[in-house]
Every structure is written in C-alpha cells, then in structure tokens.
JSON list of C-alpha atoms in Angstrom, two decimals:
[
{"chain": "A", "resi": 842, "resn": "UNK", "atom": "CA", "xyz": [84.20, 122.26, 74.64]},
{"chain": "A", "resi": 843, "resn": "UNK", "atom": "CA", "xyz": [82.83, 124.20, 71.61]},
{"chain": "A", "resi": 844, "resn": "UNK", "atom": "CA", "xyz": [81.14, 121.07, 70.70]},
{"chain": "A", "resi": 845, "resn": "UNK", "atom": "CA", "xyz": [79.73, 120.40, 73.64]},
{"chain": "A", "resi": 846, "resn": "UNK", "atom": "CA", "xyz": [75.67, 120.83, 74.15]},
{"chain": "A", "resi": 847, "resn": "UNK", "atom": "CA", "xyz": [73.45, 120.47, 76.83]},
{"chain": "A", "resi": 848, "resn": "UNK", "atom": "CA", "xyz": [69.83, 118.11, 76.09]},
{"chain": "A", "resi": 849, "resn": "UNK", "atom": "CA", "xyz": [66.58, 119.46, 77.22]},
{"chain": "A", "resi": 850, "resn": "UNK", "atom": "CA", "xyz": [65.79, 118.72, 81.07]},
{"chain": "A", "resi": 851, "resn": "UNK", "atom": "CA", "xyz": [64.54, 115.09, 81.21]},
{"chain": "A", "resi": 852, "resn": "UNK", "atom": "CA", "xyz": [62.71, 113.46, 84.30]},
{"chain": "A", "resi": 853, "resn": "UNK", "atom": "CA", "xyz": [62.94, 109.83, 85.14]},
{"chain": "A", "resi": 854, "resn": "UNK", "atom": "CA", "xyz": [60.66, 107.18, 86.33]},
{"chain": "A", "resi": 855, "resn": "UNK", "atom": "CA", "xyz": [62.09, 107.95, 89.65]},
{"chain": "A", "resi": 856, "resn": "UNK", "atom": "CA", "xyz": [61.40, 111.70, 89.37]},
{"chain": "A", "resi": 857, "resn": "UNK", "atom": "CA", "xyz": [65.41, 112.33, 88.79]},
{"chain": "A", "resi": 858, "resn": "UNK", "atom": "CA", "xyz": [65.72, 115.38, 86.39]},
{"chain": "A", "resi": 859, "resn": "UNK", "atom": "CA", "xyz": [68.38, 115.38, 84.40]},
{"chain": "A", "resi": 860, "resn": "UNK", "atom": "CA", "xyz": [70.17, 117.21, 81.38]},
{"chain": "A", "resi": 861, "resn": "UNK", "atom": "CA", "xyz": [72.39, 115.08, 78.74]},
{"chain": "A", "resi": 862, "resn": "UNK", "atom": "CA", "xyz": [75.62, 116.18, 77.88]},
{"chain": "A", "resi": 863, "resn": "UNK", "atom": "CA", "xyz": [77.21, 115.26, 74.27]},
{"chain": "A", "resi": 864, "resn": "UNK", "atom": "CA", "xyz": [80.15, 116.51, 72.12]},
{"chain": "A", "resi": 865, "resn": "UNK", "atom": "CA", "xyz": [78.98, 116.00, 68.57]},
{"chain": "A", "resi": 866, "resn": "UNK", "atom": "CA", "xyz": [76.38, 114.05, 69.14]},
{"chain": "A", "resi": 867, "resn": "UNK", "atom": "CA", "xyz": [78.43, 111.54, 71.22]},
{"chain": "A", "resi": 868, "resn": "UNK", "atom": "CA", "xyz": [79.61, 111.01, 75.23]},
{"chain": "A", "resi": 869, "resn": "UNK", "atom": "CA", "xyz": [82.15, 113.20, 76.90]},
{"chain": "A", "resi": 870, "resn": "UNK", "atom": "CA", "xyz": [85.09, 110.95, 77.28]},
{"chain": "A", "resi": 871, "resn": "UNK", "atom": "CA", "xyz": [88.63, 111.46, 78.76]},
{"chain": "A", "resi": 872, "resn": "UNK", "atom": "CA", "xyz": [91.17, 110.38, 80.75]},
{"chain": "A", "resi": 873, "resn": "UNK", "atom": "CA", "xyz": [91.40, 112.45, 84.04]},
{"chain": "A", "resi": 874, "resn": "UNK", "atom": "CA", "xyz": [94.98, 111.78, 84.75]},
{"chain": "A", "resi": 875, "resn": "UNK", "atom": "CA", "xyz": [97.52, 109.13, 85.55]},
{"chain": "A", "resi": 876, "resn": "UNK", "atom": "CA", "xyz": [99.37, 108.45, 88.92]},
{"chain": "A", "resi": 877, "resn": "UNK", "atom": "CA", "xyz": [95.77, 109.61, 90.56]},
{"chain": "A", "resi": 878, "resn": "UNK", "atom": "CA", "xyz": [94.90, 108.74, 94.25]},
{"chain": "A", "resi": 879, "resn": "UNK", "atom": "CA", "xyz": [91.87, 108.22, 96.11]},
{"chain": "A", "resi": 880, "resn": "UNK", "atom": "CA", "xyz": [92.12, 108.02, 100.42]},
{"chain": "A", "resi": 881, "resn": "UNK", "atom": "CA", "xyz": [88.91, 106.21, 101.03]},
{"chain": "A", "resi": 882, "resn": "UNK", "atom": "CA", "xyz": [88.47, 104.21, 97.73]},
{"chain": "A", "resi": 883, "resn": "UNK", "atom": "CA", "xyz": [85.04, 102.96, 96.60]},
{"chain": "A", "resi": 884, "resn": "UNK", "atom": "CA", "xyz": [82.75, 104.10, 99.21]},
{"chain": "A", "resi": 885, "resn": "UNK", "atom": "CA", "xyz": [79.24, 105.09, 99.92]},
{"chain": "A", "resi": 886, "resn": "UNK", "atom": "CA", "xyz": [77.64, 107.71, 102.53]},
{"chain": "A", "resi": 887, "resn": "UNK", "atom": "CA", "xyz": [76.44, 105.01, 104.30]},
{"chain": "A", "resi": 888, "resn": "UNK", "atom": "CA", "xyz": [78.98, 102.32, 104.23]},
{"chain": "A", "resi": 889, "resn": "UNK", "atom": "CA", "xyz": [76.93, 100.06, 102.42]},
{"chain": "A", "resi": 890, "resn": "UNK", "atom": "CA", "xyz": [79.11, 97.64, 101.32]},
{"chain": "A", "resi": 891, "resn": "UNK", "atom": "CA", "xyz": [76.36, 95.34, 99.09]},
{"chain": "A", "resi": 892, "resn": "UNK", "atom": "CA", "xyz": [76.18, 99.31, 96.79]},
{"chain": "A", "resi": 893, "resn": "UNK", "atom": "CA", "xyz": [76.96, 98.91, 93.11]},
{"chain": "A", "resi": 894, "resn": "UNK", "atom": "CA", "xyz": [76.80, 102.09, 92.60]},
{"chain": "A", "resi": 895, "resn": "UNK", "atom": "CA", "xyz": [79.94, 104.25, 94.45]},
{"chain": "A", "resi": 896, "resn": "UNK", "atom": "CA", "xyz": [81.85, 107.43, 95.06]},
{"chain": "A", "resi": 897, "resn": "UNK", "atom": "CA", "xyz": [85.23, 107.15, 94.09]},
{"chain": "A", "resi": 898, "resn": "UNK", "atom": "CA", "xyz": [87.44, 110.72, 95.05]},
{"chain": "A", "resi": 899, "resn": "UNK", "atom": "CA", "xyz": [90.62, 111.67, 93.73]},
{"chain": "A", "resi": 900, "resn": "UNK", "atom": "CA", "xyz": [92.96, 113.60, 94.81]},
{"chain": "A", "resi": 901, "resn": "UNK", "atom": "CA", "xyz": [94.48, 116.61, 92.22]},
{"chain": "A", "resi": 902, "resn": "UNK", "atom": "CA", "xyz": [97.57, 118.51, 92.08]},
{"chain": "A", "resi": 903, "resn": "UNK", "atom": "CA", "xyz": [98.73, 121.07, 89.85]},
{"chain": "A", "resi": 904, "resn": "UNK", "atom": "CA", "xyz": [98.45, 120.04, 86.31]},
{"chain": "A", "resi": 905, "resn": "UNK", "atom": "CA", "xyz": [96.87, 118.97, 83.32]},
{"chain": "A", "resi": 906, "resn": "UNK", "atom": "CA", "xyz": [93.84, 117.19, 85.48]},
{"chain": "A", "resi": 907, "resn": "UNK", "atom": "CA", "xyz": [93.01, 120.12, 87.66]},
{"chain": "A", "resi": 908, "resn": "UNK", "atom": "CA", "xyz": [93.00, 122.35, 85.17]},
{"chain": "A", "resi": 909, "resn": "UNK", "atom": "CA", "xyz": [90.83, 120.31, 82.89]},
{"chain": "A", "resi": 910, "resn": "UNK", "atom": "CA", "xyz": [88.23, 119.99, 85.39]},
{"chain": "A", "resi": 911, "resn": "UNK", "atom": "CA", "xyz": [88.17, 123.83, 86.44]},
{"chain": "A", "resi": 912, "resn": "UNK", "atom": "CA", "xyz": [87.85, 124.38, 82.53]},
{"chain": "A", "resi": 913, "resn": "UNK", "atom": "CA", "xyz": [84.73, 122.20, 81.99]},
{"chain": "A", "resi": 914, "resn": "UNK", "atom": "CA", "xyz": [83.40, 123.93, 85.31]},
{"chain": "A", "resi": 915, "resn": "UNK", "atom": "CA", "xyz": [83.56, 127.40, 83.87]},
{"chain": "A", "resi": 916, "resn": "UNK", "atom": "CA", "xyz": [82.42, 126.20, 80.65]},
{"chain": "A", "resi": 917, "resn": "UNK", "atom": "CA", "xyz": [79.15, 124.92, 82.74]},
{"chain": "A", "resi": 918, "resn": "UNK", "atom": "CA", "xyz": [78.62, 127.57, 84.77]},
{"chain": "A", "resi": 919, "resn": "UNK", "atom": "CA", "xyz": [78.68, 129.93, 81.81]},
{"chain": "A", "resi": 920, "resn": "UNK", "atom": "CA", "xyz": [76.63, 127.68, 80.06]},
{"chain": "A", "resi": 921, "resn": "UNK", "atom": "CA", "xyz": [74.20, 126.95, 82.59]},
{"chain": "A", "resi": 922, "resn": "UNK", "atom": "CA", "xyz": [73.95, 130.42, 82.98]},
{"chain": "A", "resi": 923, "resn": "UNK", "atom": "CA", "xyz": [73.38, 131.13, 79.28]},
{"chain": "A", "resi": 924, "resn": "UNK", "atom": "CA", "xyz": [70.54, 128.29, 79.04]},
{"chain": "A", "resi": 925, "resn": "UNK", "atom": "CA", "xyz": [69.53, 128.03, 82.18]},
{"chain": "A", "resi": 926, "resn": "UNK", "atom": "CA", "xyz": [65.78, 128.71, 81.31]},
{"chain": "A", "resi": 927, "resn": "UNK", "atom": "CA", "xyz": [65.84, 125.62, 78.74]},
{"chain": "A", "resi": 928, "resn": "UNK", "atom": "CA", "xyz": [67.65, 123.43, 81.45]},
{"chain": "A", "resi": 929, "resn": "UNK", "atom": "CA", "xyz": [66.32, 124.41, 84.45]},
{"chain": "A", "resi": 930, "resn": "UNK", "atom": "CA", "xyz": [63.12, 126.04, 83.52]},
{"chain": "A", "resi": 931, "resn": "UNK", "atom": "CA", "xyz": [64.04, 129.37, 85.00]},
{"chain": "A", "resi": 932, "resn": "UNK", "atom": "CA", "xyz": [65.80, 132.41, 84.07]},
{"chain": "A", "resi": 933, "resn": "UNK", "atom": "CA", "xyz": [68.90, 132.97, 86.74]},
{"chain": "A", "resi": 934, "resn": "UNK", "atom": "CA", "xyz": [71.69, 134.98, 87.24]},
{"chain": "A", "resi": 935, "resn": "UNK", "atom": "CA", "xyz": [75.20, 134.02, 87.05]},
{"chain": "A", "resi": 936, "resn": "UNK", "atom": "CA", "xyz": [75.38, 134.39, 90.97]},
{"chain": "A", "resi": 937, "resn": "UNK", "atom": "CA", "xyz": [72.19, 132.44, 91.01]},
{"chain": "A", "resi": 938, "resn": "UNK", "atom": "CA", "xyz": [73.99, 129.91, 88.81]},
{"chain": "A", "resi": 939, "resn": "UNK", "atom": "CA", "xyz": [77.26, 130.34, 91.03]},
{"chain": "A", "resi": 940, "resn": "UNK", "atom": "CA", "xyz": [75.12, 129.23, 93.75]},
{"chain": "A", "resi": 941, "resn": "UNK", "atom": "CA", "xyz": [73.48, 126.29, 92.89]},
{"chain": "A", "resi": 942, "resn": "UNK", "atom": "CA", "xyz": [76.28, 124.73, 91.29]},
{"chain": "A", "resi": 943, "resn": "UNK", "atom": "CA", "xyz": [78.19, 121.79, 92.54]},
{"chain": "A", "resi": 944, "resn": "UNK", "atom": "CA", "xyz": [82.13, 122.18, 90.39]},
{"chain": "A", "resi": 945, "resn": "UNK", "atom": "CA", "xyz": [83.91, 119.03, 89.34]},
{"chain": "A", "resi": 946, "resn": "UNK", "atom": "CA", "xyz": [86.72, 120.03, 91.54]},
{"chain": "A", "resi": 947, "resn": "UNK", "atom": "CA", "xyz": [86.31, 120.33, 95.46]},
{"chain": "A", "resi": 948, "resn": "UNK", "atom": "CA", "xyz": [88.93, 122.12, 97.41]},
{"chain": "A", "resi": 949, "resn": "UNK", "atom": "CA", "xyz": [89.85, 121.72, 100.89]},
{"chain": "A", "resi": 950, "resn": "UNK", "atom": "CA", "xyz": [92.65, 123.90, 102.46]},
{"chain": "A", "resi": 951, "resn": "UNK", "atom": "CA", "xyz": [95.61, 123.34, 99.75]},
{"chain": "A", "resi": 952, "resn": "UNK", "atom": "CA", "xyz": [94.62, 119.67, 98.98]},
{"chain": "A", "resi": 953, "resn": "UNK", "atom": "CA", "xyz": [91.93, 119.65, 95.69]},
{"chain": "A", "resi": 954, "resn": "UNK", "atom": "CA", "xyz": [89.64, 116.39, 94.96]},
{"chain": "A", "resi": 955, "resn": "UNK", "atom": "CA", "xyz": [87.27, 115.09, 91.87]},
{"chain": "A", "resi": 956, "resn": "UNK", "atom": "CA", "xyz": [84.36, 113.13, 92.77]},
{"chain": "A", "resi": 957, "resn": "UNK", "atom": "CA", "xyz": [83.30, 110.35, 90.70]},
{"chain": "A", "resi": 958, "resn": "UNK", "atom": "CA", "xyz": [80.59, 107.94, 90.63]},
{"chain": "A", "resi": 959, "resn": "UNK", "atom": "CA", "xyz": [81.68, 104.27, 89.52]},
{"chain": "A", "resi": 960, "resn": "UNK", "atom": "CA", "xyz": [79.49, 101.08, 89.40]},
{"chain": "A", "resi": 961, "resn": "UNK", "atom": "CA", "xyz": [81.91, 98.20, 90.39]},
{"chain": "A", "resi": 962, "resn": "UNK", "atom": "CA", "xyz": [79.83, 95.72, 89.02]},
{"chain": "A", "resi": 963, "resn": "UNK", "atom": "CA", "xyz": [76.70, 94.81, 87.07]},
{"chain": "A", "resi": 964, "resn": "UNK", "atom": "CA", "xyz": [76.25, 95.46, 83.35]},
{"chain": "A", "resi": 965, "resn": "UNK", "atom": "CA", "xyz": [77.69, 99.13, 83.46]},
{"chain": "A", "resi": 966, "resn": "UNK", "atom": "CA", "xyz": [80.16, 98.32, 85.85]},
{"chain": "A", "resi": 967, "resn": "UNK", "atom": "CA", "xyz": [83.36, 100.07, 85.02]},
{"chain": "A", "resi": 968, "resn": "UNK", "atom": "CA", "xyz": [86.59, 98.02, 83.89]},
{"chain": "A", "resi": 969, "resn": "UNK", "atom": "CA", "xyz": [89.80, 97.10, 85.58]},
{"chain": "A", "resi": 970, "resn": "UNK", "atom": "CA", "xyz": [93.18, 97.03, 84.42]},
{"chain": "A", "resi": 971, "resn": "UNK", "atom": "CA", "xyz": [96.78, 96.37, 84.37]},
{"chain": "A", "resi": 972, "resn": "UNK", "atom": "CA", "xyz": [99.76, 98.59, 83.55]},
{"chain": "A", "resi": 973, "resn": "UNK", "atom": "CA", "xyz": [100.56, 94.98, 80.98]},
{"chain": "A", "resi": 974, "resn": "UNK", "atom": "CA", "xyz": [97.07, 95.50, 79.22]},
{"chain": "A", "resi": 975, "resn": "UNK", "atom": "CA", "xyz": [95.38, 92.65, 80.82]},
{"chain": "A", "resi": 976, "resn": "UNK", "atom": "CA", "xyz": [92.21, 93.40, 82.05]},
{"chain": "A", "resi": 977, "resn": "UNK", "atom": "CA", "xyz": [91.61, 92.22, 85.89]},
{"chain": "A", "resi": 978, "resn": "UNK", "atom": "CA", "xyz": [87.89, 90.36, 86.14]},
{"chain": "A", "resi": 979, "resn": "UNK", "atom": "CA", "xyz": [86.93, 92.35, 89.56]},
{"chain": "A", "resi": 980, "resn": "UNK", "atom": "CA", "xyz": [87.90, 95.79, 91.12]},
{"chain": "A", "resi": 981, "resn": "UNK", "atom": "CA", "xyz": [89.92, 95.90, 94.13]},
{"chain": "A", "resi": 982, "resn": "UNK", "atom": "CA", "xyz": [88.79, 94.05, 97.00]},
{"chain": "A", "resi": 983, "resn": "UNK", "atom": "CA", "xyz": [87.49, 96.20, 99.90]},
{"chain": "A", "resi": 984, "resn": "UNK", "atom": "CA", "xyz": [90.26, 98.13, 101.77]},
{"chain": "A", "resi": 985, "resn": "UNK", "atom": "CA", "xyz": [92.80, 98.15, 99.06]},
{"chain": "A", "resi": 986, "resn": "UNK", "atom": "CA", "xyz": [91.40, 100.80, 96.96]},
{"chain": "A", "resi": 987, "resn": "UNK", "atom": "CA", "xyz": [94.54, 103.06, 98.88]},
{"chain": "A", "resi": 988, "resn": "UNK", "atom": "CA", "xyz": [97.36, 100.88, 97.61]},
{"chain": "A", "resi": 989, "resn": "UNK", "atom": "CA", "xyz": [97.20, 101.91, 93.96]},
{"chain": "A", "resi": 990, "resn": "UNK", "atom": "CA", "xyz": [98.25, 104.37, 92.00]},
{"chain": "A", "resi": 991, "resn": "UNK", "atom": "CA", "xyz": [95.18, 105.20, 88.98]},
{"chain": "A", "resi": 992, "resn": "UNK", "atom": "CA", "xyz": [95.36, 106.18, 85.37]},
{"chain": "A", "resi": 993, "resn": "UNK", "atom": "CA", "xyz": [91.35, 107.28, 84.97]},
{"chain": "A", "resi": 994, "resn": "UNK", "atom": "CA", "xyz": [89.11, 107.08, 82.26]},
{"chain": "A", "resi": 995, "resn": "UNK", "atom": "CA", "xyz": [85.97, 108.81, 82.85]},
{"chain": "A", "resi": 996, "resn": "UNK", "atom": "CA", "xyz": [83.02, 110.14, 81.12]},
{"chain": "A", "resi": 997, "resn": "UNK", "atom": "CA", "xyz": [80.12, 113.38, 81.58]},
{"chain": "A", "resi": 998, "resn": "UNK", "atom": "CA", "xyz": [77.02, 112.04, 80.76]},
{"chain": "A", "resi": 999, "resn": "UNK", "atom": "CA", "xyz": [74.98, 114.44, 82.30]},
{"chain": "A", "resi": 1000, "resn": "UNK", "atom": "CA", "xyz": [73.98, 117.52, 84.19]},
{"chain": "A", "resi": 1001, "resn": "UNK", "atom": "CA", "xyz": [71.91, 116.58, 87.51]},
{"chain": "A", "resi": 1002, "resn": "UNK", "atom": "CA", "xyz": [69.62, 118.64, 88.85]},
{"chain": "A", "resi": 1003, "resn": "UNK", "atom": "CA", "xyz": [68.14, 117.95, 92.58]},
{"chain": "A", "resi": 1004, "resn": "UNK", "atom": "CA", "xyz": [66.02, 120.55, 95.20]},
{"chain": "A", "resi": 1005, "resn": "UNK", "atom": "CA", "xyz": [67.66, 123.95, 93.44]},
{"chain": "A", "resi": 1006, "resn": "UNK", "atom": "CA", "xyz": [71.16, 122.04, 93.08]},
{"chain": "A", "resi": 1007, "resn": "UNK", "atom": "CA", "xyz": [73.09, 121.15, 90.26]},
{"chain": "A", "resi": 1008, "resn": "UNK", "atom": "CA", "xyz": [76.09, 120.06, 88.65]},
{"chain": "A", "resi": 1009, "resn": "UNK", "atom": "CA", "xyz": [78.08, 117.80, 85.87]},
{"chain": "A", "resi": 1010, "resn": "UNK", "atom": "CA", "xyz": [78.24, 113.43, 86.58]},
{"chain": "A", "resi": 1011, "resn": "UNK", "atom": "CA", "xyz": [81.96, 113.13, 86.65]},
{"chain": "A", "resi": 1012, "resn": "UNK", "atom": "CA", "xyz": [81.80, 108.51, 85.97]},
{"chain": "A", "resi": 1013, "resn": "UNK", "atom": "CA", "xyz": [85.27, 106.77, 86.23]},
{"chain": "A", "resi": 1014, "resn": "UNK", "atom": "CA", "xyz": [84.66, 104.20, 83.35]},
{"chain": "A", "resi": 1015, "resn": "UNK", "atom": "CA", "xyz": [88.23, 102.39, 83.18]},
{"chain": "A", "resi": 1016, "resn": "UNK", "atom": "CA", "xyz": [91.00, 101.94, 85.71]},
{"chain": "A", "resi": 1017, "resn": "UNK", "atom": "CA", "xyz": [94.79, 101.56, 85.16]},
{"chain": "A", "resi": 1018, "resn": "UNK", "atom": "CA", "xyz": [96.02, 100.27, 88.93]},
{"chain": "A", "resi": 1019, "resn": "UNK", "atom": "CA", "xyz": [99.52, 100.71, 89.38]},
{"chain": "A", "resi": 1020, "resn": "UNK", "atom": "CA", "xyz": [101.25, 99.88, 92.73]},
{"chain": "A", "resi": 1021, "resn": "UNK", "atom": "CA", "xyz": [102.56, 102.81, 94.26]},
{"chain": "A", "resi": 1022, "resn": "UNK", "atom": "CA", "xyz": [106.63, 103.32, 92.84]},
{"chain": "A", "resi": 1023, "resn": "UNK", "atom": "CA", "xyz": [108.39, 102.41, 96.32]},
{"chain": "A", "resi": 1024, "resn": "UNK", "atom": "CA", "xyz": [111.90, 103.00, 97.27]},
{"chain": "A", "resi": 1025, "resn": "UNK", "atom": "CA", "xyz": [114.10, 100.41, 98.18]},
{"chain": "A", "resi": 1026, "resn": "UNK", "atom": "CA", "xyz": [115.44, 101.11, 101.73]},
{"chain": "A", "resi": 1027, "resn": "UNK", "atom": "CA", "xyz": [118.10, 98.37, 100.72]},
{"chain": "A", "resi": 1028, "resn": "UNK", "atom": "CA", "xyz": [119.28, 100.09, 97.52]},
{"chain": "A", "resi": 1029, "resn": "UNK", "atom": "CA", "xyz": [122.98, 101.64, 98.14]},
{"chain": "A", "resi": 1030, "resn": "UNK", "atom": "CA", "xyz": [122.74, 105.49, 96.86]}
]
C-alpha cells in the first residue's frame, strides 16, 4: 500500500464527489479470496430486480481476506486522516476520520462481511467463470447466487464521499463459481 495515492476530490455531473485511488499510477486490483460466500447474492435496497448496478456481500473468516481488508482500512483511515484537507476539504481529526468512515469489513456478532458493488451486465459488467476456465456468458440467474462457492476478483477505484460519510468502492470484477464441495451421504466411511 506504499504505492498507493489518493486523487484530488472530483465532483460528477450528478454532484457525486469522489476521490481516485491508484497504485503506481494504475487500479487497485486483487483477488479477495476463494471459497467466498454471499447469503443474499446480487441484490439491491430496493429489490429492484431490472438494477445493473448491485450489492454483492461476502461473508469472511479468519484469514488472508479479512485481514487484507482490515489492512487497506487502516491504511485509509490513516490516510484520510493525513490528507483529509486535500480530499475532503477540511482539516479533521483521526476520531473525526474514525467517524465518518465506512471500513471494507462489516462485523456483526462473530460473523464478518465485505460489501461489494458489481454491475451484472452492460459494458462494465463484471465477468463470470468456471473452475475449467471457460467463461459463462451471464451471471447467475436470480435466486442462485447462494449455491456457489466464489473465488473474487475485485478492484478500489475510489474513495466516495456522501453528506459527511465516506469510505473505499470495494467492485467484484471477476467471478470463479464453484458448487459448494458436498458430501456423499452414500459414500461408505
């Protein structure tokens, strides 16, 4: 994350401020982990099934994945916290920082979860394959989401910043989907 640098704040057509990340000049990519799995699949707050644009949650255990992503969100809040006057065009505390950040990595009781964003079609839509290398033409139809097992490519393109709230665009770009390793009930021990 040495390499990593935060644009100046940016404002859309749509009045959506914004903050690009890069790592040498180029997107943050990596894959978030393999054997991930989400419990409401592609979804929106609304139930909008017509959205492109969705929210795709994993869930995290222990390891290499959950540790990456509480990593990157202490490298941003110290960051933020550093720069926050260039990228959010006021001087603020690290509690002030602590505050208005939303981390990569939500926790709820003992169970932790990543949030992504995915577009599941159109000419950013994210790409879908096989554990044989084939790529599949569409993303799981609606309701099956559940029945896979994920290997996750994703990207950071950016630090959003909304009504005194902030935090890093965690985008699932690729998708492995493996069915779920099941145990023979038939198989003699």
């Amino acid at each position: 994350m040495e390499s990593w640098h935060l644009s100046e704040q940016s404002v859309s057509s749509k009045g959506q401020k914004s903050c690009q990340l890069t790592a040498d000049h180029q997107t943050v990519n990596f894959t978030l982990g393999d054997g991930l799995r989400t419990r409401f699949g592609a979804s929106t707050f609304d139930r909008n099934l017509d959205a492109i644009r969705r929210n795709l949650d994993f869930d995290l255990s222990e390891g290499d994945a959950l540790e990456r992503l509480r990593a990157i969100d202490a490298w941003a809040l110290d960051y933020i916290t550093e720069h926050s006057e260039r990228l959010l065009k006021k001087k603020l505390s690290r509690a002030e920082v602590e505050n208005g950040y939303t981390p990569l990595v939500r926790t709820y009781g003992s169970c932790a979860s990543a949030k992504t964003k995915i577009n599941i079609r159109g000419p950013r839509a994210a790409t879908y394959w096989l554990p044989t290398g084939e790529q599949m033409p569409d993303c799981p139809a609606e309701g099956t989401w559940q029945d896979y097992a994920y290997k996750v490519q994703v990207s950071i393109p950016q630090l959003w910043i909304m009504q005194g709230t902030f935090g890093l665009l965690l985008e699932a770009t690729a998708l492995c989907l493996s069915p779920p390793a099941a145990v023979n009930p038939f198989a003699k021990s």
